Amino acid sequence: MKGGIVNSSGLVAERTDMKPAIRTLVITCLTAALLCPIQALAVELNPANQVSADEYIEAVMEEYGKYGITMRVIDDSNKLDSPILRETLETELSEIRAQCAAHATESRSELVPSNASASPLAMYSDKTFTGTVQPTALPGVATATIVCQVKATLNIQAGTLVSINSSSSYCSLGTNLSSWQQTSLTTSRTRLGSRDAIKAHLVGYAHFSYTHPQTGFNVSSSVPVDNYFTWTAI
């Protein structure tokens, strides 16, 4: 005999057995939970969504080339044999674009007093002006800080630039940096408003060598530097 519930009219209402419905709902949820990872895996394993290590590095080199960065494979003995997700490649290409756009205009400058001592009444004083630029082949993997340095003599009392004495550049910090190659460094006098100023133009290449993390290729990369620095003399 089926069970029932007495309603407000005194009649016995037949109780519906909910177990089959609950069982169906549970099976449906479990099936969906199992199918989602399988479907995601099927998408990843689709050849259209994969690239080889060679295709990957070719795309990366081509993208860097758009920004004047020369990248070459120097050793492929440890390259990855298994395919790589195209999504991973697209992410790296986007990062390259953002990185190159950020560093295209990046330069900093500051006035740093030299070690030369001068009395408060002295008319002339030697000063060292420095600016930095950070060429980057791969953030966190291949990067450097290049310092541009200009030494000058100032007339402290008159607040003017007397002479530009020397200029140089060097690497103060580098990760996987093979060498810094300065090709040109020119200096000139200029004005910033009513004040004497110094202008420097630094051109060169930061050469890197590192293992590309996604493909395993050992690569070399030459990042161009073409930066202007301007400092007020006083």
PDB file of C-alpha atoms in Angstrom:
ATOM      1  CA  MET A   1       0.000   0.000   0.000  1.00  0.00           C
ATOM      2  CA  LYS A   2       1.322   3.403  -0.937  1.00  0.00           C
ATOM      3  CA  GLY A   3       1.778   5.905   1.790  1.00  0.00           C
ATOM      4  CA  GLY A   4      -0.079   9.197   1.787  1.00  0.00           C
ATOM      5  CA  ILE A   5      -0.529  12.530   3.467  1.00  0.00           C
ATOM      6  CA  VAL A   6      -3.843  13.683   4.945  1.00  0.00           C
ATOM      7  CA  ASN A   7      -4.681  17.076   3.538  1.00  0.00           C
ATOM      8  CA  SER A   8      -6.888  19.821   5.023  1.00  0.00           C
ATOM      9  CA  SER A   9     -10.023  18.235   3.510  1.00  0.00           C
ATOM     10  CA  GLY A  10      -9.412  14.953   5.280  1.00  0.00           C
ATOM     11  CA  LEU A  11      -8.517  13.213   2.051  1.00  0.00           C
ATOM     12  CA  VAL A  12      -5.425  11.138   1.663  1.00  0.00           C
ATOM     13  CA  ALA A  13      -3.129  12.538  -1.033  1.00  0.00           C
ATOM     14  CA  GLU A  14      -0.874   9.995  -2.644  1.00  0.00           C
ATOM     15  CA  ARG A  15       2.846  10.711  -2.000  1.00  0.00           C
ATOM     16  CA  THR A  16       5.070  10.844  -5.050  1.00  0.00           C
ATOM     17  CA  ASP A  17       8.305   8.888  -4.744  1.00  0.00           C
ATOM     18  CA  MET A  18      11.178  11.415  -5.342  1.00  0.00           C
ATOM     19  CA  LYS A  19      14.012   8.885  -5.423  1.00  0.00           C
ATOM     20  CA  PRO A  20      14.065   8.291  -9.213  1.00  0.00           C
ATOM     21  CA  ALA A  21      14.120  12.049  -9.888  1.00  0.00           C
ATOM     22  CA  ILE A  22      16.981  12.624  -7.435  1.00  0.00           C
ATOM     23  CA  ARG A  23      18.883   9.670  -8.890  1.00  0.00           C
ATOM     24  CA  THR A  24      18.488  11.130 -12.402  1.00  0.00           C
ATOM     25  CA  LEU A  25      19.716  14.565 -11.241  1.00  0.00           C
ATOM     26  CA  VAL A  26      22.796  13.084  -9.554  1.00  0.00           C
ATOM     27  CA  ILE A  27      23.673  11.024 -12.635  1.00  0.00           C
ATOM     28  CA  THR A  28      23.276  14.109 -14.857  1.00  0.00           C
ATOM     29  CA  CYS A  29      25.599  16.190 -12.639  1.00  0.00           C
ATOM     30  CA  LEU A  30      28.224  13.461 -12.462  1.00  0.00           C
ATOM     31  CA  THR A  31      28.111  12.991 -16.219  1.00  0.00           C
ATOM     32  CA  ALA A  32      28.598  16.725 -16.810  1.00  0.00           C
ATOM     33  CA  ALA A  33      31.472  16.836 -14.322  1.00  0.00           C
ATOM     34  CA  LEU A  34      33.211  13.976 -16.120  1.00  0.00           C
ATOM     35  CA  LEU A  35      32.586  15.319 -19.623  1.00  0.00           C
ATOM     36  CA  CYS A  36      33.948  18.854 -19.003  1.00  0.00           C
ATOM     37  CA  PRO A  37      37.606  17.800 -18.449  1.00  0.00           C
ATOM     38  CA  ILE A  38      37.338  15.319 -21.313  1.00  0.00           C
ATOM     39  CA  GLN A  39      36.031  18.000 -23.660  1.00  0.00           C
ATOM     40  CA  ALA A  40      38.747  20.438 -22.537  1.00  0.00           C
ATOM     41  CA  LEU A  41      41.383  17.778 -23.122  1.00  0.00           C
ATOM     42  CA  ALA A  42      39.958  17.080 -26.564  1.00  0.00           C
ATOM     43  CA  VAL A  43      40.300  20.776 -27.436  1.00  0.00           C
ATOM     44  CA  GLU A  44      43.937  20.813 -26.251  1.00  0.00           C
ATOM     45  CA  LEU A  45      44.775  17.648 -28.196  1.00  0.00           C
ATOM     46  CA  ASN A  46      43.295  19.020 -31.386  1.00  0.00           C
ATOM     47  CA  PRO A  47      46.246  19.513 -33.780  1.00  0.00           C
ATOM     48  CA  ALA A  48      44.780  22.860 -34.828  1.00  0.00           C
ATOM     49  CA  ASN A  49      45.332  24.111 -31.253  1.00  0.00           C
ATOM     50  CA  GLN A  50      48.968  22.989 -31.091  1.00  0.00           C
ATOM     51  CA  VAL A  51      52.304  24.117 -32.536  1.00  0.00           C
ATOM     52  CA  SER A  52      55.706  22.469 -32.657  1.00  0.00           C
ATOM     53  CA  ALA A  53      58.727  23.940 -30.872  1.00  0.00           C
ATOM     54  CA  ASP A  54      60.133  25.013 -34.252  1.00  0.00           C
ATOM     55  CA  GLU A  55      56.917  26.803 -35.223  1.00  0.00           C
ATOM     56  CA  TYR A  56      56.778  28.407 -31.796  1.00  0.00           C
ATOM     57  CA  ILE A  57      60.303  29.831 -31.859  1.00  0.00           C
ATOM     58  CA  GLU A  58      59.881  31.016 -35.459  1.00  0.00           C
ATOM     59  CA  ALA A  59      56.793  33.021 -34.437  1.00  0.00           C
ATOM     60  CA  VAL A  60      58.619  34.492 -31.439  1.00  0.00           C
ATOM     61  CA  MET A  61      61.648  35.503 -33.545  1.00  0.00           C
ATOM     62  CA  GLU A  62      59.375  37.086 -36.161  1.00  0.00           C
ATOM     63  CA  GLU A  63      57.518  39.097 -33.500  1.00  0.00           C
ATOM     64  CA  TYR A  64      60.745  40.374 -31.924  1.00  0.00           C
ATOM     65  CA  GLY A  65      62.001  41.311 -35.387  1.00  0.00           C
ATOM     66  CA  LYS A  66      59.129  43.791 -35.748  1.00  0.00           C
ATOM     67  CA  TYR A  67      60.748  45.818 -32.954  1.00  0.00           C
ATOM     68  CA  GLY A  68      64.323  45.641 -34.233  1.00  0.00           C
ATOM     69  CA  ILE A  69      65.359  42.817 -31.898  1.00  0.00           C
ATOM     70  CA  THR A  70      67.433  40.142 -33.633  1.00  0.00           C
ATOM     71  CA  MET A  71      66.950  36.641 -32.187  1.00  0.00           C
ATOM     72  CA  ARG A  72      68.745  33.489 -33.379  1.00  0.00           C
ATOM     73  CA  VAL A  73      68.792  29.832 -32.396  1.00  0.00           C
ATOM     74  CA  ILE A  74      72.331  28.772 -31.462  1.00  0.00           C
ATOM     75  CA  ASP A  75      71.590  25.269 -30.137  1.00  0.00           C
ATOM     76  CA  ASP A  76      68.532  23.049 -30.588  1.00  0.00           C
ATOM     77  CA  SER A  77      69.812  19.870 -28.909  1.00  0.00           C
ATOM     78  CA  ASN A  78      67.475  20.335 -25.938  1.00  0.00           C
ATOM     79  CA  LYS A  79      64.412  21.579 -27.762  1.00  0.00           C
ATOM     80  CA  LEU A  80      61.008  20.325 -26.639  1.00  0.00           C
ATOM     81  CA  ASP A  81      59.736  17.337 -28.648  1.00  0.00           C
ATOM     82  CA  SER A  82      56.093  17.461 -27.563  1.00  0.00           C
ATOM     83  CA  PRO A  83      53.660  19.977 -29.097  1.00  0.00           C
ATOM     84  CA  ILE A  84      52.849  23.254 -27.362  1.00  0.00           C
ATOM     85  CA  LEU A  85      49.419  24.827 -26.982  1.00  0.00           C
ATOM     86  CA  ARG A  86      48.789  27.631 -29.464  1.00  0.00           C
ATOM     87  CA  GLU A  87      47.241  29.574 -26.592  1.00  0.00           C
ATOM     88  CA  THR A  88      50.638  29.578 -24.852  1.00  0.00           C
ATOM     89  CA  LEU A  89      52.243  31.016 -27.972  1.00  0.00           C
ATOM     90  CA  GLU A  90      49.602  33.716 -28.319  1.00  0.00           C
ATOM     91  CA  THR A  91      50.144  34.699 -24.682  1.00  0.00           C
ATOM     92  CA  GLU A  92      53.891  35.102 -25.222  1.00  0.00           C
ATOM     93  CA  LEU A  93      53.390  37.118 -28.409  1.00  0.00           C
ATOM     94  CA  SER A  94      51.083  39.476 -26.519  1.00  0.00           C
ATOM     95  CA  GLU A  95      53.672  39.837 -23.758  1.00  0.00           C
ATOM     96  CA  ILE A  96      56.369  40.646 -26.327  1.00  0.00           C
ATOM     97  CA  ARG A  97      54.224  43.422 -27.820  1.00  0.00           C
ATOM     98  CA  ALA A  98      53.535  44.918 -24.399  1.00  0.00           C
ATOM     99  CA  GLN A  99      57.172  44.613 -23.326  1.00  0.00           C
ATOM    100  CA  CYS A 100      58.563  46.245 -26.469  1.00  0.00           C
ATOM    101  CA  ALA A 101      56.002  49.044 -26.369  1.00  0.00           C
ATOM    102  CA  ALA A 102      56.908  49.806 -22.751  1.00  0.00           C
ATOM    103  CA  HIS A 103      60.667  49.844 -23.323  1.00  0.00           C
ATOM    104  CA  ALA A 104      60.469  51.814 -26.567  1.00  0.00           C
ATOM    105  CA  THR A 105      60.130  55.085 -24.660  1.00  0.00           C
ATOM    106  CA  GLU A 106      61.661  54.153 -21.328  1.00  0.00           C
ATOM    107  CA  SER A 107      64.608  56.235 -20.126  1.00  0.00           C
ATOM    108  CA  ARG A 108      65.469  57.774 -16.816  1.00  0.00           C
ATOM    109  CA  SER A 109      67.993  60.426 -15.841  1.00  0.00           C
ATOM    110  CA  GLU A 110      69.288  61.898 -12.637  1.00  0.00           C
ATOM    111  CA  LEU A 111      71.934  64.294 -11.368  1.00  0.00           C
ATOM    112  CA  VAL A 112      74.577  62.644  -9.199  1.00  0.00           C
ATOM    113  CA  PRO A 113      77.336  64.757  -7.594  1.00  0.00           C
ATOM    114  CA  SER A 114      80.844  63.571  -8.392  1.00  0.00           C
ATOM    115  CA  ASN A 115      83.407  62.656  -5.746  1.00  0.00           C
ATOM    116  CA  ALA A 116      85.298  65.891  -6.431  1.00  0.00           C
ATOM    117  CA  SER A 117      85.173  68.198  -3.430  1.00  0.00           C
ATOM    118  CA  ALA A 118      84.655  71.927  -3.713  1.00  0.00           C
ATOM    119  CA  SER A 119      84.349  74.591  -1.056  1.00  0.00           C
ATOM    120  CA  PRO A 120      81.085  76.539  -0.772  1.00  0.00           C
ATOM    121  CA  LEU A 121      82.894  79.589  -2.143  1.00  0.00           C
ATOM    122  CA  ALA A 122      84.387  77.818  -5.142  1.00  0.00           C
ATOM    123  CA  MET A 123      83.311  79.149  -8.519  1.00  0.00           C
ATOM    124  CA  TYR A 124      83.713  75.892 -10.435  1.00  0.00           C
ATOM    125  CA  SER A 125      82.615  72.388  -9.633  1.00  0.00           C
ATOM    126  CA  ASP A 126      82.800  69.071 -11.468  1.00  0.00           C
ATOM    127  CA  LYS A 127      79.596  67.069 -11.664  1.00  0.00           C
ATOM    128  CA  THR A 128      78.674  63.648 -12.997  1.00  0.00           C
ATOM    129  CA  PHE A 129      75.331  63.195 -14.725  1.00  0.00           C
ATOM    130  CA  THR A 130      73.902  59.699 -15.157  1.00  0.00           C
ATOM    131  CA  GLY A 131      70.935  58.158 -16.964  1.00  0.00           C
ATOM    132  CA  THR A 132      69.831  54.550 -17.264  1.00  0.00           C
ATOM    133  CA  VAL A 133      68.047  52.454 -19.853  1.00  0.00           C
ATOM    134  CA  GLN A 134      66.918  48.840 -19.454  1.00  0.00           C
ATOM    135  CA  PRO A 135      67.049  46.756 -22.639  1.00  0.00           C
ATOM    136  CA  THR A 136      65.156  43.484 -22.174  1.00  0.00           C
ATOM    137  CA  ALA A 137      65.142  40.354 -24.327  1.00  0.00           C
ATOM    138  CA  LEU A 138      62.860  38.382 -22.002  1.00  0.00           C
ATOM    139  CA  PRO A 139      61.497  39.820 -18.722  1.00  0.00           C
ATOM    140  CA  GLY A 140      63.024  38.107 -15.708  1.00  0.00           C
ATOM    141  CA  VAL A 141      65.284  35.972 -17.902  1.00  0.00           C
ATOM    142  CA  ALA A 142      67.396  38.279 -20.081  1.00  0.00           C
ATOM    143  CA  THR A 143      67.604  41.917 -19.043  1.00  0.00           C
ATOM    144  CA  ALA A 144      70.214  44.585 -18.331  1.00  0.00           C
ATOM    145  CA  THR A 145      70.660  48.075 -16.916  1.00  0.00           C
ATOM    146  CA  ILE A 146      72.873  50.287 -19.079  1.00  0.00           C
ATOM    147  CA  VAL A 147      74.263  53.475 -17.570  1.00  0.00           C
ATOM    148  CA  CYS A 148      75.038  56.585 -19.615  1.00  0.00           C
ATOM    149  CA  GLN A 149      77.452  58.884 -17.803  1.00  0.00           C
ATOM    150  CA  VAL A 150      78.542  62.436 -18.648  1.00  0.00           C
ATOM    151  CA  LYS A 151      81.094  64.484 -16.678  1.00  0.00           C
ATOM    152  CA  ALA A 152      81.002  68.265 -16.857  1.00  0.00           C
ATOM    153  CA  THR A 153      82.330  71.414 -15.200  1.00  0.00           C
ATOM    154  CA  LEU A 154      79.838  73.969 -13.910  1.00  0.00           C
ATOM    155  CA  ASN A 155      80.100  77.593 -12.813  1.00  0.00           C
ATOM    156  CA  ILE A 156      78.268  77.387  -9.519  1.00  0.00           C
ATOM    157  CA  GLN A 157      78.073  81.142  -8.911  1.00  0.00           C
ATOM    158  CA  ALA A 158      76.783  81.962 -12.381  1.00  0.00           C
ATOM    159  CA  GLY A 159      74.667  78.804 -12.650  1.00  0.00           C
ATOM    160  CA  THR A 160      76.069  77.928 -16.064  1.00  0.00           C
ATOM    161  CA  LEU A 161      77.673  75.013 -17.863  1.00  0.00           C
ATOM    162  CA  VAL A 162      81.379  75.602 -18.447  1.00  0.00           C
ATOM    163  CA  SER A 163      82.355  72.448 -20.334  1.00  0.00           C
ATOM    164  CA  ILE A 164      81.431  68.858 -21.110  1.00  0.00           C
ATOM    165  CA  ASN A 165      84.537  66.860 -20.250  1.00  0.00           C
ATOM    166  CA  SER A 166      83.801  63.195 -21.023  1.00  0.00           C
ATOM    167  CA  SER A 167      81.072  60.633 -21.645  1.00  0.00           C
ATOM    168  CA  SER A 168      80.819  56.852 -21.367  1.00  0.00           C
ATOM    169  CA  SER A 169      78.398  53.964 -20.962  1.00  0.00           C
ATOM    170  CA  TYR A 170      78.554  50.625 -19.189  1.00  0.00           C
ATOM    171  CA  CYS A 171      76.400  47.794 -17.891  1.00  0.00           C
ATOM    172  CA  SER A 172      75.715  48.081 -14.160  1.00  0.00           C
ATOM    173  CA  LEU A 173      73.497  45.000 -13.897  1.00  0.00           C
ATOM    174  CA  GLY A 174      72.683  42.164 -16.264  1.00  0.00           C
ATOM    175  CA  THR A 175      70.996  38.780 -16.356  1.00  0.00           C
ATOM    176  CA  ASN A 176      72.177  36.431 -19.129  1.00  0.00           C
ATOM    177  CA  LEU A 177      73.899  39.420 -20.753  1.00  0.00           C
ATOM    178  CA  SER A 178      76.745  38.376 -23.071  1.00  0.00           C
ATOM    179  CA  SER A 179      78.015  41.888 -23.766  1.00  0.00           C
ATOM    180  CA  TRP A 180      77.139  45.564 -24.086  1.00  0.00           C
ATOM    181  CA  GLN A 181      78.180  47.124 -27.393  1.00  0.00           C
ATOM    182  CA  GLN A 182      78.213  50.924 -27.564  1.00  0.00           C
ATOM    183  CA  THR A 183      78.171  52.093 -31.175  1.00  0.00           C
ATOM    184  CA  SER A 184      77.720  55.815 -30.584  1.00  0.00           C
ATOM    185  CA  LEU A 185      77.552  58.314 -27.733  1.00  0.00           C
ATOM    186  CA  THR A 186      77.319  62.010 -28.527  1.00  0.00           C
ATOM    187  CA  THR A 187      76.858  64.972 -26.182  1.00  0.00           C
ATOM    188  CA  SER A 188      75.868  68.575 -26.738  1.00  0.00           C
ATOM    189  CA  ARG A 189      74.841  71.748 -24.959  1.00  0.00           C
ATOM    190  CA  THR A 190      71.195  72.737 -24.949  1.00  0.00           C
ATOM    191  CA  ARG A 191      68.737  74.814 -22.950  1.00  0.00           C
ATOM    192  CA  LEU A 192      65.800  73.841 -20.779  1.00  0.00           C
ATOM    193  CA  GLY A 193      63.840  77.045 -20.374  1.00  0.00           C
ATOM    194  CA  SER A 194      66.326  79.623 -19.070  1.00  0.00           C
ATOM    195  CA  ARG A 195      68.816  77.036 -17.774  1.00  0.00           C
ATOM    196  CA  ASP A 196      71.883  75.456 -19.333  1.00  0.00           C
ATOM    197  CA  ALA A 197      71.494  71.736 -19.989  1.00  0.00           C
ATOM    198  CA  ILE A 198      73.366  68.711 -21.320  1.00  0.00           C
ATOM    199  CA  LYS A 199      71.975  66.357 -23.937  1.00  0.00           C
ATOM    200  CA  ALA A 200      73.344  62.874 -24.641  1.00  0.00           C
ATOM    201  CA  HIS A 201      72.398  60.392 -27.354  1.00  0.00           C
ATOM    202  CA  LEU A 202      73.333  56.769 -26.656  1.00  0.00           C
ATOM    203  CA  VAL A 203      73.182  54.075 -29.349  1.00  0.00           C
ATOM    204  CA  GLY A 204      74.233  50.444 -29.004  1.00  0.00           C
ATOM    205  CA  TYR A 205      73.222  46.825 -28.563  1.00  0.00           C
ATOM    206  CA  ALA A 206      72.705  44.612 -25.534  1.00  0.00           C
ATOM    207  CA  HIS A 207      73.600  41.029 -26.507  1.00  0.00           C
ATOM    208  CA  PHE A 208      71.983  38.199 -24.536  1.00  0.00           C
ATOM    209  CA  SER A 209      72.256  34.401 -24.533  1.00  0.00           C
ATOM    210  CA  TYR A 210      69.701  32.232 -22.724  1.00  0.00           C
ATOM    211  CA  THR A 211      67.464  29.174 -22.894  1.00  0.00           C
ATOM    212  CA  HIS A 212      63.984  29.948 -24.143  1.00  0.00           C
ATOM    213  CA  PRO A 213      61.759  28.528 -21.364  1.00  0.00           C
ATOM    214  CA  GLN A 214      58.835  27.360 -23.513  1.00  0.00           C
ATOM    215  CA  THR A 215      60.770  25.552 -26.258  1.00  0.00           C
ATOM    216  CA  GLY A 216      64.152  24.616 -24.757  1.00  0.00           C
ATOM    217  CA  PHE A 217      66.092  26.306 -27.583  1.00  0.00           C
ATOM    218  CA  ASN A 218      69.325  28.040 -26.636  1.00  0.00           C
ATOM    219  CA  VAL A 219      69.070  31.440 -28.297  1.00  0.00           C
ATOM    220  CA  SER A 220      70.986  34.670 -28.704  1.00  0.00           C
ATOM    221  CA  SER A 221      69.250  38.018 -28.826  1.00  0.00           C
ATOM    222  CA  SER A 222      70.488  41.508 -29.703  1.00  0.00           C
ATOM    223  CA  VAL A 223      68.366  44.331 -28.316  1.00  0.00           C
ATOM    224  CA  PRO A 224      68.960  47.809 -29.776  1.00  0.00           C
ATOM    225  CA  VAL A 225      69.352  50.846 -27.541  1.00  0.00           C
ATOM    226  CA  ASP A 226      68.683  54.308 -28.947  1.00  0.00           C
ATOM    227  CA  ASN A 227      68.068  56.733 -26.109  1.00  0.00           C
ATOM    228  CA  TYR A 228      68.317  60.447 -25.451  1.00  0.00           C
ATOM    229  CA  PHE A 229      69.085  61.874 -22.011  1.00  0.00           C
ATOM    230  CA  THR A 230      68.792  65.506 -20.951  1.00  0.00           C
ATOM    231  CA  TRP A 231      69.944  67.045 -17.686  1.00  0.00           C
ATOM    232  CA  THR A 232      69.796  70.611 -16.397  1.00  0.00           C
ATOM    233  CA  ALA A 233      73.306  71.788 -15.511  1.00  0.00           C
ATOM    234  CA  ILE A 234      72.406  73.430 -12.192  1.00  0.00           C
TER     235      ILE A 234
END
